XYZ file of C-alpha atoms in Angstrom:
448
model
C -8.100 18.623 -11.871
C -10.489 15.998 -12.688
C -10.873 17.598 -16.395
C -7.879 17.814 -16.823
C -5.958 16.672 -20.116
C -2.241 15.356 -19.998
C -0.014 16.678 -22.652
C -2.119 14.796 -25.717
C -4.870 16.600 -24.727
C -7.319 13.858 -24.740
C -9.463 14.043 -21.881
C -10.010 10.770 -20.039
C -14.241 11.468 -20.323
C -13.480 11.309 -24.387
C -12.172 7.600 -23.937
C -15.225 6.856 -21.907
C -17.506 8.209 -24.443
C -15.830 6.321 -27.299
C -14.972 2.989 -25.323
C -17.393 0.870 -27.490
C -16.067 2.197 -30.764
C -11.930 2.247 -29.081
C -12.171 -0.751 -27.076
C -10.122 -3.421 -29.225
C -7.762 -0.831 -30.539
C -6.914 0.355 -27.520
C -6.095 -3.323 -26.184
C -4.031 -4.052 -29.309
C -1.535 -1.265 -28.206
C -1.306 -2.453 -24.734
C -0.371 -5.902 -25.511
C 1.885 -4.615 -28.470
C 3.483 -2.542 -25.708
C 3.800 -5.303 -23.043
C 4.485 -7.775 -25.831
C 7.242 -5.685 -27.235
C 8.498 -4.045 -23.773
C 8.158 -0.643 -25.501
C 6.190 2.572 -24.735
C 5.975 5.493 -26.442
C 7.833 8.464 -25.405
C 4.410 10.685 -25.682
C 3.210 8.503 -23.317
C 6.240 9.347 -20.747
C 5.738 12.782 -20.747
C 3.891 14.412 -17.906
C 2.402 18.053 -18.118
C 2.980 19.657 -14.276
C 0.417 21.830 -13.001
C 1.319 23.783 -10.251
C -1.475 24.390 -7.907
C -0.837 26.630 -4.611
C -1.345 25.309 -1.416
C -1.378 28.470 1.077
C 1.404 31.322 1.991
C 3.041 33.886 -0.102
C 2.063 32.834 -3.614
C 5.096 34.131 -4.633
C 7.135 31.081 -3.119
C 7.729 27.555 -5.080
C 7.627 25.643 -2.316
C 3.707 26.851 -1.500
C 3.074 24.879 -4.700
C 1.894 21.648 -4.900
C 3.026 20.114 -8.050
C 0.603 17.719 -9.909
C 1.230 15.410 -13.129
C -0.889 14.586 -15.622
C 0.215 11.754 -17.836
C -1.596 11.100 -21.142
C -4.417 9.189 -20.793
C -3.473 6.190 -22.460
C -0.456 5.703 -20.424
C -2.741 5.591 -17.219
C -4.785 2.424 -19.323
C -1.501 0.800 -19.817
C -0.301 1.389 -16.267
C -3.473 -0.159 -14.485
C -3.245 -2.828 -16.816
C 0.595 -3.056 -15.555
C -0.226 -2.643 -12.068
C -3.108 -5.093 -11.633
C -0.549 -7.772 -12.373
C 2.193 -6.926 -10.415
C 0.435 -6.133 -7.363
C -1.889 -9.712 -7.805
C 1.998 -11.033 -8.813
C 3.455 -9.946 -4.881
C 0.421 -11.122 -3.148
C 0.458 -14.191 -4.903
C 4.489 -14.790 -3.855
C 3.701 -12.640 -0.141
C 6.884 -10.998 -1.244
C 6.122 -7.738 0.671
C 7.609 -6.905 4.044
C 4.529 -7.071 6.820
C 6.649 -4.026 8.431
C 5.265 -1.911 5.467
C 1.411 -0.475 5.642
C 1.240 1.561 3.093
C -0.783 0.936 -0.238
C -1.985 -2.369 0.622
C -5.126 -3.679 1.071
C -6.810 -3.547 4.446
C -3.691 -1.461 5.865
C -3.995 2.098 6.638
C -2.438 4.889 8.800
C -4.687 3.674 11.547
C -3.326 0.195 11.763
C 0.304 1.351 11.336
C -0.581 3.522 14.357
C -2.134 0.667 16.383
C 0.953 -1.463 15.745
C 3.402 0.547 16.795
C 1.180 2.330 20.278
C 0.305 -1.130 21.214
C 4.494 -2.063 20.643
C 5.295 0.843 23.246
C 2.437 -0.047 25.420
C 3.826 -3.162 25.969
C 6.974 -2.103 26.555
C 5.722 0.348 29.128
C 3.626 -2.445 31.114
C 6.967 -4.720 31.354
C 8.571 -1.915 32.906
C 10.496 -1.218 29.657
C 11.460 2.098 28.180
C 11.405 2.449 24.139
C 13.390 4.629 22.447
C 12.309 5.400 18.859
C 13.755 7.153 15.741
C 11.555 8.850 13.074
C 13.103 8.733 9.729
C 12.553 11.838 7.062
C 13.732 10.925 4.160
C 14.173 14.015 1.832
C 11.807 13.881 -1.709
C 12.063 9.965 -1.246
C 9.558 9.256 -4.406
C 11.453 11.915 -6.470
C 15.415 10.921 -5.628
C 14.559 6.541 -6.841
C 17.974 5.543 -8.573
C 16.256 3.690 -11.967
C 18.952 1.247 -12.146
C 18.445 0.143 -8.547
C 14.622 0.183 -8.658
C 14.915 -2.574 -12.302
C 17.722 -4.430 -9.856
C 15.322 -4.666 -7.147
C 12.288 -5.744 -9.608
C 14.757 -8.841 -10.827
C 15.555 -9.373 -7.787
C 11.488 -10.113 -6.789
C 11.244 -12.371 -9.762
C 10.292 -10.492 -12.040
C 11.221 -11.814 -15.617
C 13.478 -10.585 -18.404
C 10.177 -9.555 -20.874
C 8.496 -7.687 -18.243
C 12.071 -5.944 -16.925
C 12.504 -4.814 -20.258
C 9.127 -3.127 -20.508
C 10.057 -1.586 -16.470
C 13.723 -0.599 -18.555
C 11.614 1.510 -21.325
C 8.855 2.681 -18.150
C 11.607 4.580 -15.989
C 14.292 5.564 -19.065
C 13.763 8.857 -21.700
C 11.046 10.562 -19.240
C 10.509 14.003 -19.475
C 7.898 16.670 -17.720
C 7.055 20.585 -18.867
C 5.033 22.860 -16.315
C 1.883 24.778 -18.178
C 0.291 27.486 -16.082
C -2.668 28.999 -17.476
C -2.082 29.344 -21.402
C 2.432 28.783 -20.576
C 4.418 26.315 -21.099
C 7.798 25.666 -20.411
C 9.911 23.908 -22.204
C 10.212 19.984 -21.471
C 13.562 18.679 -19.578
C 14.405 15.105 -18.758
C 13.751 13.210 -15.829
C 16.491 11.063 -14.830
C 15.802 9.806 -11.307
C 12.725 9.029 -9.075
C 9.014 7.385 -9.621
C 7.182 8.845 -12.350
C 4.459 11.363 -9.934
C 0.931 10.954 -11.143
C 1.536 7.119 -12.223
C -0.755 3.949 -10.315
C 2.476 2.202 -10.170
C 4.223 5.027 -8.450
C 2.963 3.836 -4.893
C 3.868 0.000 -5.792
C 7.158 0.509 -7.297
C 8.340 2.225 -4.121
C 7.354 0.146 -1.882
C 9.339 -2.248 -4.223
C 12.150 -0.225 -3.552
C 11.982 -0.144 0.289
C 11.009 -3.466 0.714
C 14.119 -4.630 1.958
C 15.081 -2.185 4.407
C 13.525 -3.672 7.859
C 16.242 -6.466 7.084
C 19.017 -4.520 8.141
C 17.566 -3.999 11.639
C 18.142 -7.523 13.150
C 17.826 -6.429 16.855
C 15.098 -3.550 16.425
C 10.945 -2.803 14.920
C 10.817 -1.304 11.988
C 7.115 -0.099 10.853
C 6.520 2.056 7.918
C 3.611 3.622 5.865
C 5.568 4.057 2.340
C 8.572 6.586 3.195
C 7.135 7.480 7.544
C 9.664 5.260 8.468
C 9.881 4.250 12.577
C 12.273 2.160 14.364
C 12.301 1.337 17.965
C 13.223 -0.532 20.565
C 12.236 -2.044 23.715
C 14.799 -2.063 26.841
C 15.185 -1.910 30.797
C 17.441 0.949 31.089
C 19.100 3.796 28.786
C 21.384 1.217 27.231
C 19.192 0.785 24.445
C 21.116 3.366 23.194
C 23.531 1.856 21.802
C 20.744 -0.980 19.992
C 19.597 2.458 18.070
C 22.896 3.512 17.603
C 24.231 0.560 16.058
C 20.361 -0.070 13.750
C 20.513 3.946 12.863
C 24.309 2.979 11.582
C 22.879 0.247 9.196
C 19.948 2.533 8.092
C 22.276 4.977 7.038
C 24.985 3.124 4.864
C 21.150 1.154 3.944
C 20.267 4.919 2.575
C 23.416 5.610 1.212
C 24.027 2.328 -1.096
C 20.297 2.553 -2.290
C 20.985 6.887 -3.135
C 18.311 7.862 -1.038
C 18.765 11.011 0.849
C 18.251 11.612 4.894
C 17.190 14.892 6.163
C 18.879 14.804 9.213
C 17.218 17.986 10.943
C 13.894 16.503 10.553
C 14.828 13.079 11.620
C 13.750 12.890 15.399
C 14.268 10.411 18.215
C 11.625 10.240 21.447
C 11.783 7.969 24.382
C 8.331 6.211 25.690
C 7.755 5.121 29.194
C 5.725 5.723 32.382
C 6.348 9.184 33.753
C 7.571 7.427 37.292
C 10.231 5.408 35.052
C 11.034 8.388 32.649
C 11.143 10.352 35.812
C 14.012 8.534 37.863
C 16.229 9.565 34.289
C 19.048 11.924 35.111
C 19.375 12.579 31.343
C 15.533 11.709 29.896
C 16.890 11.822 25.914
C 18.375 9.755 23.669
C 21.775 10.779 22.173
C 22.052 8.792 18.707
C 24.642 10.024 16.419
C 25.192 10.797 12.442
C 27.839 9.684 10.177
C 28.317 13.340 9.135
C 29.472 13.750 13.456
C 25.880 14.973 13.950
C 23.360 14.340 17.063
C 19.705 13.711 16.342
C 17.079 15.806 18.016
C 15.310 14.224 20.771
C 11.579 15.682 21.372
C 8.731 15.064 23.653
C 5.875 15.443 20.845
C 6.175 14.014 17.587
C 3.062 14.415 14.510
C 3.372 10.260 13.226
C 0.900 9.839 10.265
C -1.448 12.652 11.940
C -1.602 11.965 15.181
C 0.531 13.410 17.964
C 2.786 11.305 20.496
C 4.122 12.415 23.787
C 6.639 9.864 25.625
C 3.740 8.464 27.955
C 1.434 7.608 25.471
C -1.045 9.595 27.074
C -2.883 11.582 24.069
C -3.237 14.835 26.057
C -0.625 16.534 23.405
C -2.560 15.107 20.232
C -6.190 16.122 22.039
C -5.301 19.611 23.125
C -3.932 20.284 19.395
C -6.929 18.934 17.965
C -9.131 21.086 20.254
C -7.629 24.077 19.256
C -7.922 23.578 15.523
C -11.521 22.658 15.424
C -12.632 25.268 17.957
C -11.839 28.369 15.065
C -13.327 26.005 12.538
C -16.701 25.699 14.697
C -16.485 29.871 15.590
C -16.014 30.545 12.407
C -19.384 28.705 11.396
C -21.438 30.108 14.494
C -20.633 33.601 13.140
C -22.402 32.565 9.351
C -25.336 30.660 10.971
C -27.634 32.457 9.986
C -26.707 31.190 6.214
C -27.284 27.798 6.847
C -30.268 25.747 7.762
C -30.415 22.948 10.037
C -29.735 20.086 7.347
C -26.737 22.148 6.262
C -25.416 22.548 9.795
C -25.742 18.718 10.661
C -24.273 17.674 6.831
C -20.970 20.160 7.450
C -20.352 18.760 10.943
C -20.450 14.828 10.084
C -18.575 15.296 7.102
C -15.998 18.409 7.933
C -15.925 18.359 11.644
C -16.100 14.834 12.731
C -13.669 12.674 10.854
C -11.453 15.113 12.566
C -12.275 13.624 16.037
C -13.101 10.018 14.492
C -9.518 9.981 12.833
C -8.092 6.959 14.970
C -9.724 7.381 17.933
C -9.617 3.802 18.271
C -5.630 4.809 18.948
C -6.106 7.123 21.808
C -9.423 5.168 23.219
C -7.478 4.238 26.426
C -6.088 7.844 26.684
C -7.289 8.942 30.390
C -10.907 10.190 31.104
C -9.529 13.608 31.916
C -8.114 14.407 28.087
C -11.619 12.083 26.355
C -13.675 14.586 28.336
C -12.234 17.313 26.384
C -13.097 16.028 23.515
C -16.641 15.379 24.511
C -17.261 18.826 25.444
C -16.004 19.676 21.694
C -18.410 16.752 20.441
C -21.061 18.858 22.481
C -20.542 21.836 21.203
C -21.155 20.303 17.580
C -24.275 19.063 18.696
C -25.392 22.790 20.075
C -24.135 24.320 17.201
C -26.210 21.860 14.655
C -30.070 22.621 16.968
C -28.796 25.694 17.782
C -29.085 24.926 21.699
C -28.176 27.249 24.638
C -25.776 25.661 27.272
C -28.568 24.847 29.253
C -29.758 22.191 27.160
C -28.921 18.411 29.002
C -26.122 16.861 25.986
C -28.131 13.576 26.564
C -31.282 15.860 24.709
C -29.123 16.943 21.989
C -27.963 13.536 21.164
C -31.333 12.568 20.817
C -32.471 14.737 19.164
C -29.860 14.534 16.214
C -30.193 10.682 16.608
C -26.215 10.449 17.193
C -24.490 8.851 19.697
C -22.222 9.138 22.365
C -18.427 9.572 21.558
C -18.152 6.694 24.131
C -20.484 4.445 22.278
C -18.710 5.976 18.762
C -15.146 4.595 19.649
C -16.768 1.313 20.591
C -17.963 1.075 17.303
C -15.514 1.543 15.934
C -13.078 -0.735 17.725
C -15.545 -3.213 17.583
C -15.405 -2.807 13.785
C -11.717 -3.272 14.422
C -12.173 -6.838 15.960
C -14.798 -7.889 13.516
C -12.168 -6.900 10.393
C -9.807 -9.116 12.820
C -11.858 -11.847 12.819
C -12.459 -11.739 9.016
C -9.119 -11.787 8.327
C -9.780 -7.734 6.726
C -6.470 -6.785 9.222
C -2.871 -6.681 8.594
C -1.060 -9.752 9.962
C 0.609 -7.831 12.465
C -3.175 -6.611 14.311
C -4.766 -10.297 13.833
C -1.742 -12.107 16.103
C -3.179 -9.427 19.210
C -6.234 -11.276 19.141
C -5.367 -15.434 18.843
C -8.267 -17.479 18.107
C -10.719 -18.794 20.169
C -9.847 -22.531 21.425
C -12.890 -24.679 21.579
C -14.033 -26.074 24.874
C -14.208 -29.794 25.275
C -17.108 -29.101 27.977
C -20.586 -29.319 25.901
C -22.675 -26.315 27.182
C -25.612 -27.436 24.679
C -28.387 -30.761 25.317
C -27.729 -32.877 22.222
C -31.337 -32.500 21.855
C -31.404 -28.978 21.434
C -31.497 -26.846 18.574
C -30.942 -23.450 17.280
């Protein structure tokens, strides 16, 4: 898709070419078009390409759909963009509880922050019951006139809400497959898909829904939205009952849809407290007279949770996808040469394993050793080793290390980001700063 052209048909590589000759032109129409809060309607027309994503390609939903906007739209939206995102760091006007599509947040920290939340519950003796939100086609279903409310409501001044007014209104998208197009139809709802301020503009949106949950966490990574809650006893039932009531009228006043089939609920403790449970679920109701599912594994932005915390769910499903992957190689060996082998396992096999492993790294010694034995395995598949060979050998050989020594990195990484302030808020109060000692452990004399 990189070649692709929107529906002007100017590839972005022609604007490259030309930028000395286009340069000032080009910047005249954006600042005519912020200036006069007006946009073009060429430039609000996105060309879907449907590309299929696996199954029966007979089926719409095994298509993925992707936008292409006309090039000069994209120019005028980073322009946009740059501004209003320097605009909300400037004011800190973004929830902490959000991670996604901010700088030095990722899926990893949202997963540290809510783990280490349970954790802590589960070494007070606590149980934590949690609710996993699905909202249905969350980016597609944004109500216009409560996303340009929302934007006001942030500061955001008359000009620049007029330009937002002409961004969102008189949209319209066509799907071309191979030489076909259809014909264009309006789009009257949702972020425009394919846009740099599509990310942003949501998160705009969302921003103020941890503030109905007074009594409760709420963490979310744009639309994965989690909330949970730290109790004694079962009783914290009624704490999600009555937060899951607010979310919902929350959901239903902003025209956002819930998919209540795919929204879950799990409870965390230790198995001896989970254990003395007559009833070991939660049982949070619907406004439509509906009970939400409770489960005992849960995928949460890739990794898998079971209610202990222990890993041994997300390890064993991670074992058994990258096993076929790594059989599947053995049998074409012979087509690949060393470098080849070693190049497809660090880039194709590993981040598999490395994906945050810093999240599990406490998981016990009995589920880690499965996933050394896979890490093994990589390593005899790379030299081409027999099972005799000692894995201390192999490692040396490659010049790799342990996966011990690899998750230390990596969490020592972690702590060094910490201590540069390159972690969310929420990571950097785990580990308070150092107080300085009064007691001189140095000679005045000495030096460095």
């Amino acid at each position: 898709m990189k070649y692709q052209s929107g529906p002007d048909q100017i590839p972005a590589m022609l604007l490259k070419i030309s930028a000395p000759a286009i340069a000032k032109p080009v910047a005249t129409l954006i600042n005519e078009s912020l200036a006069t809060g007006y946009i073009p309607k060429l430039w609000k027309t996105a060309r879907v390409v449907p590309i299929h994503k696996s199954g029966d390609n007979t089926l719409v939903p095994n298509y993925r759909p992707i936008s292409l906007l006309p090039v000069m739209s994209k120019i005028l939206e980073k322009c946009v963009y740059t501004q209003l995102r320097d605009y909300y760091q400037y004011q800190n006007y973004l929830t902490p509880d959000q991670s996604g599509f901010r700088p030095n947040h990722s899926t990893t920290t949202a997963l540290l922050k809510v783990c280490n939340d349970i954790q802590a519950g589960m070494e007070q003796g606590n149980l934590t019951g949690a609710i996993f939100l699905d909202f249905a086609k969350a980016f597609d279903t944004v109500d216009h006139g409560i996303l340009l409310q929302k934007l006001k409501n942030s500061g955001i001044g008359d000009s620049t809400l007029t330009w937002f007014q002409s961004y969102v209104s008189d949209r319209s998208q066509f799907v071309s497959i191979s030489d076909s197009t259809s014909l264009p139809l309006p789009v009257t709802c949702g972020v425009p898909q394919g846009s740099i301020l599509v990310p942003l503009l949501f998160t705009i949106f969302i921003n103020d829904l941890p503030n109905v949950c007074k009594t409760s966490t709420v963490h979310m990574y744009a639309d994965d939205t989690v909330i949970y809650t730290s109790k004694p006893n079962l009783p914290l039932e009624a704490v999600l009952q009555e937060q899951f009531t607010g979310v919902e009228k929350w959901i239903a006043n902003n025209k956002l849809f819930l998919n209540t089939d795919k929204t879950v609920t799990m409870l965390f403790g230790t198995a001896p407290k989970l254990h003395k449970l007559q009833t070991p679920h939660l049982c949070v109701g619907t406004k439509s007279n509906g009970t939400l599912t409770t489960v005992t594994s849960l995928k949460y932005l890739g990794m898998w949770l079971d209610p202990n915390l222990s890993f041994g769910p997300h390890i064993e499903k991670l074992s058994s996808k990258l096993y076929p992957k790594l059989g599947a190689l053995y049998r074409n060996k012979s087509c690949l040469s060393p470098a080849v082998r070693k190049q497809i396992v660090q880039q194709m096999l590993m981040p598999a394993i490395e994906y945050g492993d810093v999240v599990y790294a406490a998981a016990p010694q009995t589920h880690l050793q499965k996933l050394t034995t896979l890490y093994n395995s990589f390593c005899r598949f790379v030299l081409q080793c027999n099972y005799m060979t000692h894995h201390c050998d192999m490692l040396k050989e490659l010049n790799w290390p342990s996966l011990d020594s690899r998750r230390t990195l990596h969490l020592s990484n972690m702590v060094f980001k910490s201590f540069s302030g390159k972690l969310p808020p929420y990571l950097n109060m785990l580990l308070p700063p150092a107080v300085p000692s009064s007691y001189n452990l140095r000679s005045r004399t000495s030096t460095l």
